Structure formats: C-alpha cells, structure tokens
Amino acid sequence: EVQLAESGGGLVQPGGSLRLSCAASGFIFSDSWMTWVRQAPGKGLEWVANINEDGSDKYYLGSVKGRFTISRDNAKNSLYLQMNSVTTDDTAVYYCAKDALTANYPHWGQGTLVTVSS
Amino acid sequence: DIVMTQSPLSLPVTPGEPASISCRSSQSLLHRNGNNYLDWYLQKPGQSPQLLIYLGSNRASGVPDRFSGSGSGTYFTLEISRVEAEDVGVYYCMESLQTPKTFGQGTRLEIK
C-alpha cells in the first residue's frame, strides 16, 4: 500500500525558512516523479513543484521559483521542500503526491500545515 | 499557464438525483497521443484530495461507477448519476498537460 507522510510544518516568521519532508513507502520511490501541492486555508488546490525520478529535473510554480527548492533522497525514500523567504501567501497545508504515469495523482499524503506569521 | 474554470461553484443536490459539473480550459488539453489530460478530484471534508477520473474519462481504482467523466479539448464534464451522502465535498478539475499544472476553483457539492 502506498503511504506518504509529510512532516516539518509549523509557524515561521515572514522572511524565514522551513524544510518540509515527505516519507514514502509501499512503492519503488526511485521510479516515481513526486509533487508538492498546497492549499491555503479555505481556498483551492495549487500545484507547487515536482521532481523527476533521479532529481535531475525540477519544475516550480512561478510565485515560488527562486525561493523554494524541491529535492529527494532515494536512499531514504524521502521528498523535501526547502522554503526560503516565505511570505504570508505561503501559509497553507502542503501535500506531497506520487505521480502516476498518466500525469495525475492517485496517492496523496495527509498534509502538513505551514503558517507564516509574525 | 492554463486557466481552468469550473461551474457551478456551489451545487446543492437531493440524494438519488443526478449532478453535473463542468470544467473549461483556456487551452486544448488534447495531446497528439489522443489523450485528454484532464483529471477530476474530490476533497471530502477534512481529508486529502482523492483522484476520481483521469485522462478525461477513466475512473480511478475503487471509484464507484456512478461517477463518469466526458469531454475533449477545452470542455469537460463530471457526472454523478445518483448522488449519495458520501459524495459531499469539493470537486476539482486539474489539467495535467503542462507544468505548472493548474486546478479549477472547485465546486462544493452539498446535500439538500
């Protein structure tokens, strides 16, 4: 059974940094693209970033490019999102998701809440 | 980026009645391979999103057959043949053709 478990969320001040993690199990992690999606409180879903199987290709939402970095450690079956220079607009629940070959997301984690506030 | 527009944004439905949600994209989602890269997700209250339909019309594993997807190019529809109480939540369409992938605003289905 595919399982994804995010961690690392919390309260951070504007301009600060935070690193999110996603522990994966139940599938061959190194064979799968992985994605981060976020959801601001009471709002809709927003795709943030994705990364290919070996970490050599990365893509970002325009508003986070240059501030966020997606990475992975296939030896640890883990996905990461380094968030720098955060603003209040980055307040959201962050989900990690496993990409299917058909480019959609059949598996999601439970999410971790990031709150940016002074 | 592709803009996804859903309607309606709120959908009150009587149990046992059908329901329909539409989704329009600002660009065609039809790939030269013949697939439409349009997916539907349901986010039930307090839960993570779950995949319902992928590539426009394919039900994901475990999804009841009362859910169906149709459409091509820039116009797509999600239909529920007979709404049940457990179908309450927010439905999102998502284009999976380009990066960044974009979602519709969401349609909140509630039981009358």
Coordinates of N, CA and C in Angstrom, one line a residue:
Chain A
E1 N 0.8 -1.2 0.0 CA 0.0 0.0 0.0 C 0.9 1.2 0.0
V2 N 0.6 2.2 -0.9 CA 1.3 3.4 -1.0 C 1.0 4.3 0.2
Q3 N 2.0 4.7 0.9 CA 1.9 5.7 2.0 C 2.8 6.8 1.9
L4 N 2.3 8.0 2.1 CA 3.0 9.3 2.1 C 2.8 10.0 3.4
A5 N 3.8 10.4 4.1 CA 3.6 11.1 5.4 C 4.5 12.4 5.4
E6 N 3.8 13.5 5.4 CA 4.5 14.8 5.4 C 4.8 15.2 6.9
S7 N 5.9 16.0 7.0 CA 6.2 16.5 8.3 C 7.0 17.8 8.1
G8 N 7.2 18.5 9.2 CA 8.1 19.7 9.2 C 7.3 21.0 9.1
G9 N 6.0 20.9 9.1 CA 5.2 22.2 9.1 C 5.3 22.8 10.5
G10 N 4.8 24.1 10.5 CA 4.8 24.8 11.7 C 4.7 26.3 11.5
L11 N 4.9 27.1 12.5 CA 4.9 28.5 12.5 C 6.2 29.1 12.1
V12 N 6.3 30.0 11.1 CA 7.5 30.6 10.7 C 7.2 32.1 10.5
Q13 N 8.2 32.9 10.8 CA 8.0 34.3 10.5 C 8.2 34.7 9.1
P14 N 7.6 35.8 8.6 CA 7.9 36.2 7.3 C 9.4 36.5 7.0
G15 N 9.8 36.0 5.9 CA 11.2 36.1 5.6 C 12.1 34.9 6.1
G16 N 11.4 34.0 6.8 CA 12.1 32.9 7.4 C 12.2 31.7 6.5
S17 N 12.7 30.6 7.0 CA 12.8 29.3 6.2 C 12.2 28.2 7.0
L18 N 11.9 27.1 6.2 CA 11.3 25.9 6.7 C 11.6 24.8 5.7
R19 N 11.8 23.6 6.2 CA 12.0 22.4 5.3 C 11.0 21.4 5.6
L20 N 10.2 21.1 4.6 CA 9.2 20.0 4.7 C 9.8 18.7 4.2
S21 N 9.3 17.6 4.8 CA 9.7 16.3 4.4 C 8.5 15.4 4.1
C22 N 8.7 14.5 3.2 CA 7.6 13.5 2.9 C 8.3 12.1 2.8
A23 N 7.9 11.3 3.8 CA 8.4 9.9 3.8 C 7.5 9.0 3.0
A24 N 8.1 8.3 2.1 CA 7.3 7.4 1.2 C 7.5 6.0 1.5
S25 N 6.5 5.1 1.3 CA 6.6 3.7 1.4 C 5.6 3.0 0.6
G26 N 5.8 1.7 0.3 CA 4.8 0.9 -0.4 C 4.9 0.9 -1.9
F27 N 6.0 1.6 -2.4 CA 6.3 1.6 -3.8 C 7.7 1.9 -4.0
I28 N 8.2 1.7 -5.2 CA 9.6 1.9 -5.6 C 9.8 3.4 -5.8
F29 N 10.2 4.1 -4.7 CA 10.3 5.6 -4.7 C 11.1 6.1 -5.9
S30 N 12.2 5.4 -6.1 CA 13.2 5.9 -7.1 C 12.6 5.8 -8.6
D31 N 11.5 5.2 -8.7 CA 10.9 5.0 -10.0 C 9.8 6.1 -10.3
S32 N 9.6 7.0 -9.4 CA 8.4 7.8 -9.5 C 8.7 9.3 -9.4
W33 N 8.1 10.1 -10.3 CA 8.0 11.5 -10.1 C 7.3 11.8 -8.9
M34 N 7.6 12.9 -8.2 CA 6.9 13.3 -7.0 C 6.6 14.8 -7.1
T35 N 5.5 15.2 -6.4 CA 5.0 16.5 -6.5 C 4.6 17.1 -5.1
W36 N 4.7 18.4 -5.0 CA 4.1 19.1 -3.8 C 2.9 20.0 -4.3
V37 N 1.8 19.9 -3.6 CA 0.6 20.7 -3.9 C 0.2 21.4 -2.5
R38 N -0.2 22.6 -2.6 CA -0.6 23.3 -1.4 C -2.1 23.8 -1.4
Q39 N -2.6 24.1 -0.2 CA -3.9 24.6 -0.1 C -4.0 25.6 1.0
A40 N -4.2 26.9 0.6 CA -4.3 27.9 1.6 C -5.6 27.7 2.4
P41 N -5.7 28.2 3.6 CA -6.9 28.0 4.4 C -8.2 28.4 3.7
G42 N -9.1 27.5 3.6 CA -10.4 27.8 2.9 C -10.3 28.1 1.4
K43 N -9.2 27.8 0.8 CA -9.0 28.0 -0.6 C -8.8 26.7 -1.4
G44 N -8.6 26.8 -2.7 CA -8.4 25.7 -3.5 C -7.0 25.1 -3.6
L45 N -6.9 24.1 -4.4 CA -5.6 23.4 -4.6 C -4.7 24.2 -5.5
E46 N -3.4 24.2 -5.2 CA -2.4 24.9 -6.0 C -1.1 24.0 -6.1
W47 N -0.8 23.7 -7.4 CA 0.4 22.9 -7.6 C 1.6 23.7 -7.4
V48 N 2.6 23.2 -6.7 CA 3.8 23.9 -6.3 C 5.1 23.6 -7.0
A49 N 5.4 22.3 -7.1 CA 6.7 21.9 -7.7 C 6.6 20.4 -7.9
N50 N 7.4 19.9 -8.8 CA 7.6 18.5 -9.0 C 9.1 18.2 -9.3
I51 N 9.4 16.9 -9.2 CA 10.8 16.4 -9.4 C 10.8 15.1 -10.1
N52 N 11.7 14.8 -11.0 CA 11.7 13.5 -11.6 C 12.4 12.5 -10.8
E53 N 12.5 11.3 -11.3 CA 12.9 10.1 -10.6 C 14.3 10.3 -9.9
D54 N 15.3 10.8 -10.6 CA 16.6 10.9 -10.0 C 17.0 12.3 -9.6
G55 N 16.0 13.2 -9.6 CA 16.2 14.6 -9.1 C 16.9 15.5 -10.1
S56 N 17.0 15.1 -11.3 CA 17.8 15.9 -12.3 C 16.8 17.0 -12.9
D57 N 15.5 16.7 -12.9 CA 14.6 17.7 -13.5 C 13.6 18.2 -12.4
K58 N 13.5 19.5 -12.3 CA 12.6 20.1 -11.3 C 11.8 21.2 -11.9
Y59 N 10.6 21.4 -11.5 CA 9.7 22.4 -12.1 C 9.0 23.1 -10.9
Y60 N 8.7 24.4 -11.1 CA 8.2 25.2 -10.0 C 7.0 26.1 -10.5
L61 N 6.1 26.3 -9.5 CA 5.1 27.4 -9.7 C 5.9 28.7 -9.8
G62 N 5.4 29.6 -10.6 CA 6.2 30.9 -10.8 C 6.4 31.6 -9.5
S63 N 5.4 31.7 -8.7 CA 5.5 32.5 -7.5 C 6.4 31.9 -6.4
V64 N 6.9 30.7 -6.6 CA 7.8 30.2 -5.6 C 9.2 30.0 -6.2
K65 N 9.3 30.1 -7.5 CA 10.6 29.9 -8.2 C 11.7 30.9 -7.6
G66 N 12.8 30.3 -7.2 CA 13.9 31.1 -6.6 C 13.8 31.2 -5.1
R67 N 12.7 30.8 -4.5 CA 12.5 30.8 -3.1 C 12.4 29.3 -2.5
F68 N 11.7 28.5 -3.3 CA 11.5 27.1 -2.8 C 12.5 26.2 -3.6
T69 N 12.9 25.1 -3.0 CA 13.7 24.1 -3.7 C 13.1 22.7 -3.4
I70 N 12.8 22.0 -4.4 CA 12.3 20.6 -4.2 C 13.6 19.7 -4.4
S71 N 13.6 18.6 -3.6 CA 14.7 17.7 -3.7 C 14.2 16.3 -3.2
R72 N 15.1 15.3 -3.3 CA 14.7 14.0 -2.9 C 16.0 13.2 -2.5
D73 N 15.8 12.2 -1.7 CA 16.9 11.3 -1.3 C 16.3 9.9 -1.5
N74 N 16.7 9.3 -2.6 CA 16.1 8.0 -3.0 C 16.6 6.9 -2.0
A75 N 17.7 7.1 -1.4 CA 18.2 6.1 -0.5 C 17.4 6.1 0.8
K76 N 16.7 7.3 1.1 CA 15.9 7.4 2.3 C 14.4 7.4 2.0
N77 N 14.1 7.2 0.7 CA 12.7 7.2 0.3 C 12.0 8.5 0.7
S78 N 12.6 9.6 0.6 CA 12.1 10.9 1.1 C 12.1 12.0 0.1
L79 N 11.1 12.8 0.1 CA 11.0 14.0 -0.7 C 11.0 15.2 0.2
Y80 N 11.6 16.3 -0.3 CA 11.8 17.5 0.6 C 11.3 18.8 -0.2
L81 N 10.9 19.8 0.6 CA 10.7 21.1 0.0 C 11.3 22.1 1.0
Q82 N 12.4 22.7 0.5 CA 13.0 23.8 1.3 C 12.4 25.1 0.9
M83 N 11.8 25.8 1.9 CA 11.1 27.0 1.7 C 11.9 28.2 2.3
N84 N 12.3 29.1 1.5 CA 13.1 30.3 2.0 C 12.3 31.5 1.7
S85 N 12.6 32.6 2.4 CA 12.0 33.9 2.1 C 10.5 33.8 2.1
V86 N 9.9 33.1 3.0 CA 8.5 32.8 3.0 C 7.7 34.1 3.3
T87 N 6.5 34.2 2.7 CA 5.6 35.3 2.9 C 4.3 34.7 3.5
T88 N 3.4 35.6 3.9 CA 2.1 35.2 4.4 C 1.3 34.4 3.3
D89 N 1.6 34.7 2.0 CA 0.9 34.0 1.0 C 1.3 32.5 0.9
D90 N 2.3 32.1 1.6 CA 2.8 30.7 1.6 C 2.1 29.9 2.7
T91 N 1.3 30.6 3.5 CA 0.5 29.9 4.5 C -0.5 28.9 3.8
A92 N -0.3 27.6 4.2 CA -1.1 26.6 3.5 C -0.8 25.2 4.1
V93 N -1.7 24.3 3.8 CA -1.4 22.9 4.0 C -0.6 22.4 2.8
Y94 N 0.5 21.8 3.0 CA 1.3 21.3 1.9 C 1.2 19.8 1.9
Y95 N 0.8 19.3 0.7 CA 0.6 17.9 0.4 C 1.7 17.4 -0.5
C96 N 2.3 16.2 -0.2 CA 3.1 15.5 -1.2 C 2.2 14.5 -1.9
A97 N 2.5 14.3 -3.2 CA 1.7 13.4 -4.0 C 2.7 12.6 -4.9
K98 N 2.3 11.3 -5.2 CA 3.0 10.5 -6.1 C 2.4 10.6 -7.5
D99 N 3.3 10.9 -8.4 CA 2.8 11.0 -9.8 C 2.5 9.6 -10.4
A100 N 1.4 9.5 -11.1 CA 1.2 8.3 -11.9 C 1.8 8.5 -13.3
L101 N 1.9 7.4 -14.1 CA 2.5 7.6 -15.4 C 1.6 8.4 -16.3
T102 N 0.3 8.5 -16.0 CA -0.6 9.3 -16.8 C -0.7 10.7 -16.2
A103 N 0.3 11.1 -15.5 CA 0.5 12.5 -15.1 C -0.5 13.0 -14.0
N104 N -1.2 12.1 -13.4 CA -2.2 12.5 -12.3 C -1.7 12.0 -11.0
Y105 N -2.5 12.2 -10.0 CA -2.1 12.0 -8.6 C -3.1 11.0 -7.9
P106 N -2.8 9.7 -7.9 CA -3.7 8.8 -7.2 C -3.4 8.6 -5.8
H107 N -2.2 9.1 -5.3 CA -1.8 9.0 -3.9 C -1.4 10.3 -3.4
W108 N -1.9 10.6 -2.2 CA -1.6 11.9 -1.5 C -1.3 11.6 -0.1
G109 N -0.4 12.4 0.5 CA -0.2 12.4 2.0 C -1.4 13.1 2.7
Q110 N -1.2 13.2 4.0 CA -2.3 13.8 4.8 C -2.1 15.3 4.9
G111 N -0.9 15.8 4.5 CA -0.6 17.2 4.5 C 0.0 17.7 5.8
T112 N 0.8 18.8 5.7 CA 1.4 19.4 6.9 C 1.2 20.9 6.8
L113 N 0.7 21.5 7.9 CA 0.3 22.9 7.8 C 1.5 23.9 8.1
V114 N 1.7 24.8 7.2 CA 2.7 25.8 7.3 C 2.0 27.2 7.5
T115 N 2.3 27.8 8.6 CA 1.7 29.1 8.9 C 2.8 30.2 9.0
V116 N 2.7 31.2 8.1 CA 3.7 32.3 8.1 C 3.0 33.5 8.8
S117 N 3.6 33.8 9.9 CA 3.0 34.9 10.7 C 4.0 35.5 11.6
S118 N 3.9 36.8 11.9 CA 4.8 37.4 12.9 C 4.2 37.4 14.2
Chain B
D1 N 0.3 30.0 -18.3 CA -0.3 28.9 -17.6 C -1.8 28.7 -18.1
I2 N -2.2 27.4 -18.1 CA -3.6 27.2 -18.5 C -4.5 27.5 -17.4
V3 N -5.6 28.2 -17.7 CA -6.6 28.6 -16.7 C -7.8 27.7 -16.8
M4 N -8.2 27.1 -15.6 CA -9.3 26.2 -15.6 C -10.5 26.9 -14.9
T5 N -11.6 26.8 -15.5 CA -12.8 27.4 -15.0 C -13.9 26.4 -14.8
Q6 N -14.4 26.3 -13.5 CA -15.4 25.3 -13.2 C -16.8 26.0 -13.0
S7 N -17.8 25.3 -13.3 CA -19.2 25.8 -12.9 C -20.1 24.6 -12.7
P8 N -21.1 24.7 -11.7 CA -21.2 25.9 -10.8 C -20.1 25.8 -9.7
L9 N -20.1 26.8 -8.9 CA -19.2 26.8 -7.8 C -19.8 26.1 -6.5
S10 N -21.1 26.1 -6.5 CA -21.9 25.5 -5.4 C -23.0 24.7 -6.1
L11 N -23.2 23.5 -5.5 CA -24.1 22.5 -6.1 C -24.9 21.8 -5.1
P12 N -26.1 22.3 -4.7 CA -27.0 21.5 -3.8 C -27.7 20.5 -4.5
V13 N -27.7 19.2 -4.0 CA -28.3 18.1 -4.7 C -29.1 17.3 -3.7
T14 N -30.3 16.8 -4.2 CA -31.1 15.9 -3.4 C -30.5 14.5 -3.6
P15 N -30.4 13.7 -2.5 CA -29.9 12.3 -2.6 C -30.7 11.5 -3.6
G16 N -30.0 10.7 -4.5 CA -30.6 10.0 -5.5 C -30.8 10.7 -6.8
E17 N -30.6 12.0 -6.8 CA -30.7 12.8 -8.0 C -29.3 12.9 -8.7
P18 N -29.3 13.2 -10.0 CA -28.0 13.3 -10.7 C -27.4 14.7 -10.5
A19 N -26.1 14.8 -10.7 CA -25.4 16.0 -10.6 C -24.3 16.1 -11.7
S20 N -24.1 17.4 -12.2 CA -23.1 17.6 -13.2 C -22.3 18.8 -13.0
I21 N -21.0 18.7 -13.2 CA -20.0 19.8 -13.0 C -19.3 20.0 -14.3
S22 N -19.1 21.2 -14.8 CA -18.4 21.4 -16.0 C -17.1 22.1 -15.7
C23 N -16.1 21.9 -16.6 CA -14.8 22.5 -16.5 C -14.3 22.9 -17.9
R24 N -13.9 24.2 -18.0 CA -13.4 24.7 -19.2 C -11.9 25.0 -19.1
S25 N -11.1 24.8 -20.1 CA -9.7 25.1 -20.0 C -9.4 26.2 -21.1
S26 N -8.4 27.0 -20.8 CA -8.1 28.1 -21.7 C -7.3 27.7 -22.9
Q27 N -6.8 26.4 -22.9 CA -6.1 25.8 -24.0 C -6.6 24.4 -24.1
S28 N -6.5 23.8 -25.3 CA -6.9 22.5 -25.5 C -6.0 21.5 -24.7
L29 N -6.7 20.5 -24.1 CA -6.0 19.5 -23.3 C -5.8 18.2 -24.0
L30 N -6.1 18.3 -25.3 CA -6.0 17.1 -26.2 C -4.5 17.0 -26.7
H31 N -3.9 15.9 -26.3 CA -2.5 15.7 -26.7 C -2.5 15.0 -28.0
R32 N -1.4 15.1 -28.7 CA -1.3 14.4 -30.0 C -1.4 12.9 -29.9
N33 N -1.2 12.4 -28.7 CA -1.4 10.9 -28.5 C -2.8 10.5 -28.4
G34 N -3.8 11.5 -28.4 CA -5.2 11.2 -28.4 C -5.8 11.3 -27.0
N35 N -5.0 11.4 -26.0 CA -5.5 11.6 -24.6 C -5.8 13.0 -24.3
N36 N -6.9 13.2 -23.5 CA -7.2 14.5 -22.9 C -6.6 14.5 -21.5
Y37 N -5.7 15.4 -21.2 CA -5.0 15.5 -19.9 C -5.8 16.3 -18.9
L38 N -7.0 15.7 -18.5 CA -7.9 16.4 -17.6 C -8.3 15.4 -16.6
D39 N -8.1 15.7 -15.3 CA -8.4 14.8 -14.2 C -9.5 15.5 -13.3
W40 N -10.2 14.7 -12.5 CA -11.1 15.2 -11.5 C -10.7 14.6 -10.2
Y41 N -10.8 15.5 -9.2 CA -10.5 15.1 -7.8 C -11.7 15.5 -6.9
L42 N -11.8 14.7 -5.8 CA -12.8 15.0 -4.8 C -12.1 15.2 -3.5
Q43 N -12.3 16.3 -2.8 CA -11.8 16.5 -1.5 C -12.9 16.5 -0.5
K44 N -13.1 15.4 0.2 CA -14.1 15.3 1.3 C -13.7 16.1 2.5
P45 N -14.6 16.6 3.3 CA -14.3 17.4 4.4 C -13.3 16.8 5.3
G46 N -12.2 17.6 5.6 CA -11.2 17.2 6.5 C -10.2 16.2 5.9
Q47 N -10.3 15.9 4.6 CA -9.5 14.8 4.0 C -8.6 15.4 2.9
S48 N -7.6 14.6 2.5 CA -6.8 14.9 1.3 C -7.6 14.7 0.1
P49 N -7.2 15.3 -1.0 CA -7.9 15.1 -2.3 C -7.7 13.6 -2.7
Q50 N -8.7 13.1 -3.4 CA -8.7 11.8 -4.0 C -9.0 11.8 -5.5
L51 N -8.3 11.0 -6.2 CA -8.5 11.0 -7.7 C -9.7 10.2 -8.0
L52 N -10.6 10.9 -8.8 CA -11.8 10.2 -9.3 C -11.7 9.7 -10.7
I53 N -11.3 10.7 -11.6 CA -11.3 10.4 -13.1 C -9.9 10.9 -13.6
Y54 N -9.3 10.2 -14.5 CA -8.1 10.6 -15.1 C -8.2 10.5 -16.6
L55 N -7.4 11.3 -17.3 CA -7.4 11.4 -18.8 C -8.8 11.5 -19.3
G56 N -9.6 12.4 -18.6 CA -10.9 12.8 -19.1 C -12.0 11.9 -18.7
S57 N -11.8 10.6 -18.9 CA -13.0 9.7 -18.8 C -12.7 8.3 -18.1
N58 N -11.5 8.2 -17.5 CA -11.1 6.9 -16.9 C -11.3 7.0 -15.4
R59 N -12.2 6.1 -14.9 CA -12.3 6.0 -13.4 C -11.1 5.5 -12.7
A60 N -10.7 6.1 -11.7 CA -9.6 5.6 -10.9 C -10.0 4.4 -10.1
S61 N -9.0 3.7 -9.6 CA -9.3 2.4 -8.9 C -10.2 2.7 -7.7
G62 N -11.2 1.9 -7.6 CA -12.1 1.9 -6.4 C -13.2 3.0 -6.5
V63 N -13.2 3.8 -7.6 CA -14.3 4.8 -7.7 C -15.6 4.2 -8.2
P64 N -16.7 4.5 -7.5 CA -18.0 3.9 -7.9 C -18.3 4.3 -9.4
D65 N -19.1 3.4 -10.0 CA -19.4 3.6 -11.4 C -20.5 4.7 -11.6
R66 N -21.0 5.2 -10.5 CA -22.0 6.3 -10.7 C -21.2 7.6 -11.1
F67 N -19.9 7.6 -11.0 CA -19.1 8.8 -11.4 C -18.6 8.5 -12.9
S68 N -18.8 9.5 -13.7 CA -18.3 9.4 -15.1 C -17.8 10.7 -15.6
G69 N -16.8 10.7 -16.4 CA -16.2 11.9 -17.0 C -16.3 11.9 -18.5
S70 N -16.5 13.0 -19.1 CA -16.5 13.1 -20.5 C -16.0 14.5 -21.0
G71 N -15.9 14.6 -22.3 CA -15.4 15.8 -22.9 C -14.1 15.7 -23.6
S72 N -13.7 16.7 -24.3 CA -12.5 16.7 -25.1 C -12.1 18.2 -25.4
G73 N -10.8 18.3 -25.6 CA -10.3 19.7 -26.0 C -10.3 20.7 -24.8
T74 N -11.3 21.5 -24.8 CA -11.4 22.5 -23.8 C -12.6 22.5 -22.9
Y75 N -13.5 21.5 -23.1 CA -14.7 21.4 -22.3 C -14.9 20.0 -21.8
F76 N -15.1 19.9 -20.5 CA -15.2 18.6 -19.8 C -16.3 18.6 -18.8
T77 N -16.9 17.4 -18.5 CA -18.0 17.3 -17.6 C -17.7 16.1 -16.7
L78 N -18.0 16.3 -15.4 CA -18.1 15.2 -14.4 C -19.6 15.0 -14.1
E79 N -20.0 13.8 -14.2 CA -21.4 13.5 -13.9 C -21.5 12.4 -12.8
I80 N -22.4 12.6 -11.9 CA -22.8 11.7 -10.8 C -24.2 11.2 -11.1
S81 N -24.4 10.0 -11.4 CA -25.7 9.5 -11.8 C -26.7 9.6 -10.7
R82 N -26.3 9.2 -9.5 CA -27.2 9.3 -8.4 C -26.4 9.7 -7.2
V83 N -26.6 10.9 -6.7 CA -25.8 11.4 -5.6 C -26.1 10.7 -4.3
E84 N -25.0 10.4 -3.6 CA -25.2 9.8 -2.2 C -24.6 10.7 -1.2
A85 N -25.0 10.5 0.0 CA -24.5 11.4 1.1 C -23.0 11.5 1.2
E86 N -22.3 10.4 0.9 CA -20.8 10.3 1.0 C -20.1 11.1 -0.1
D87 N -20.9 11.6 -1.1 CA -20.3 12.4 -2.2 C -20.1 13.8 -1.9
V88 N -20.5 14.2 -0.7 CA -20.3 15.6 -0.3 C -18.8 16.0 -0.2
G89 N -18.5 17.2 -0.7 CA -17.1 17.7 -0.7 C -16.9 18.7 -1.8
V90 N -15.7 19.0 -2.1 CA -15.3 19.9 -3.1 C -14.7 19.2 -4.3
Y91 N -15.2 19.4 -5.5 CA -14.7 18.7 -6.7 C -13.8 19.7 -7.4
Y92 N -12.6 19.2 -7.9 CA -11.7 20.0 -8.6 C -11.4 19.3 -9.9
C93 N -11.3 20.1 -11.0 CA -10.7 19.6 -12.2 C -9.3 20.1 -12.2
M94 N -8.4 19.3 -12.9 CA -7.0 19.7 -13.0 C -6.5 19.3 -14.4
E95 N -5.7 20.2 -15.0 CA -5.1 19.9 -16.3 C -3.7 19.3 -16.0
S96 N -3.4 18.2 -16.6 CA -2.1 17.6 -16.4 C -1.3 17.5 -17.7
L97 N -1.6 18.5 -18.6 CA -0.9 18.6 -19.8 C 0.4 19.3 -19.7
Q98 N 0.4 20.4 -19.0 CA 1.5 21.3 -18.9 C 2.0 21.4 -17.5
T99 N 3.2 22.0 -17.3 CA 3.7 22.4 -16.0 C 3.8 23.9 -16.0
P100 N 3.4 24.6 -15.0 CA 2.7 24.1 -13.8 C 1.3 23.6 -14.1
K101 N 0.9 22.5 -13.4 CA -0.4 22.0 -13.5 C -1.4 22.9 -12.8
T102 N -2.6 23.1 -13.3 CA -3.5 24.1 -12.7 C -4.8 23.4 -12.4
F103 N -5.4 23.8 -11.3 CA -6.7 23.3 -10.9 C -7.8 24.4 -11.1
G104 N -9.0 23.9 -11.3 CA -10.2 24.7 -11.2 C -10.4 25.3 -9.8
Q105 N -11.4 26.2 -9.7 CA -11.6 26.8 -8.4 C -12.2 25.9 -7.4
G106 N -12.8 24.8 -7.9 CA -13.5 23.9 -7.0 C -15.1 24.1 -7.1
T107 N -15.8 23.0 -7.0 CA -17.2 23.0 -6.9 C -17.7 22.3 -5.6
R108 N -18.4 23.0 -4.8 CA -18.8 22.5 -3.5 C -20.1 21.8 -3.6
L109 N -20.2 20.5 -3.5 CA -21.4 19.7 -3.6 C -21.9 19.5 -2.2
E110 N -23.2 19.9 -2.0 CA -23.8 19.7 -0.7 C -25.2 19.0 -0.9
I111 N -25.6 18.3 0.2 CA -26.8 17.6 0.1 C -28.0 18.5 0.6
K112 N -29.0 18.5 -0.2 CA -30.2 19.3 0.2 C -30.9 18.7 1.4

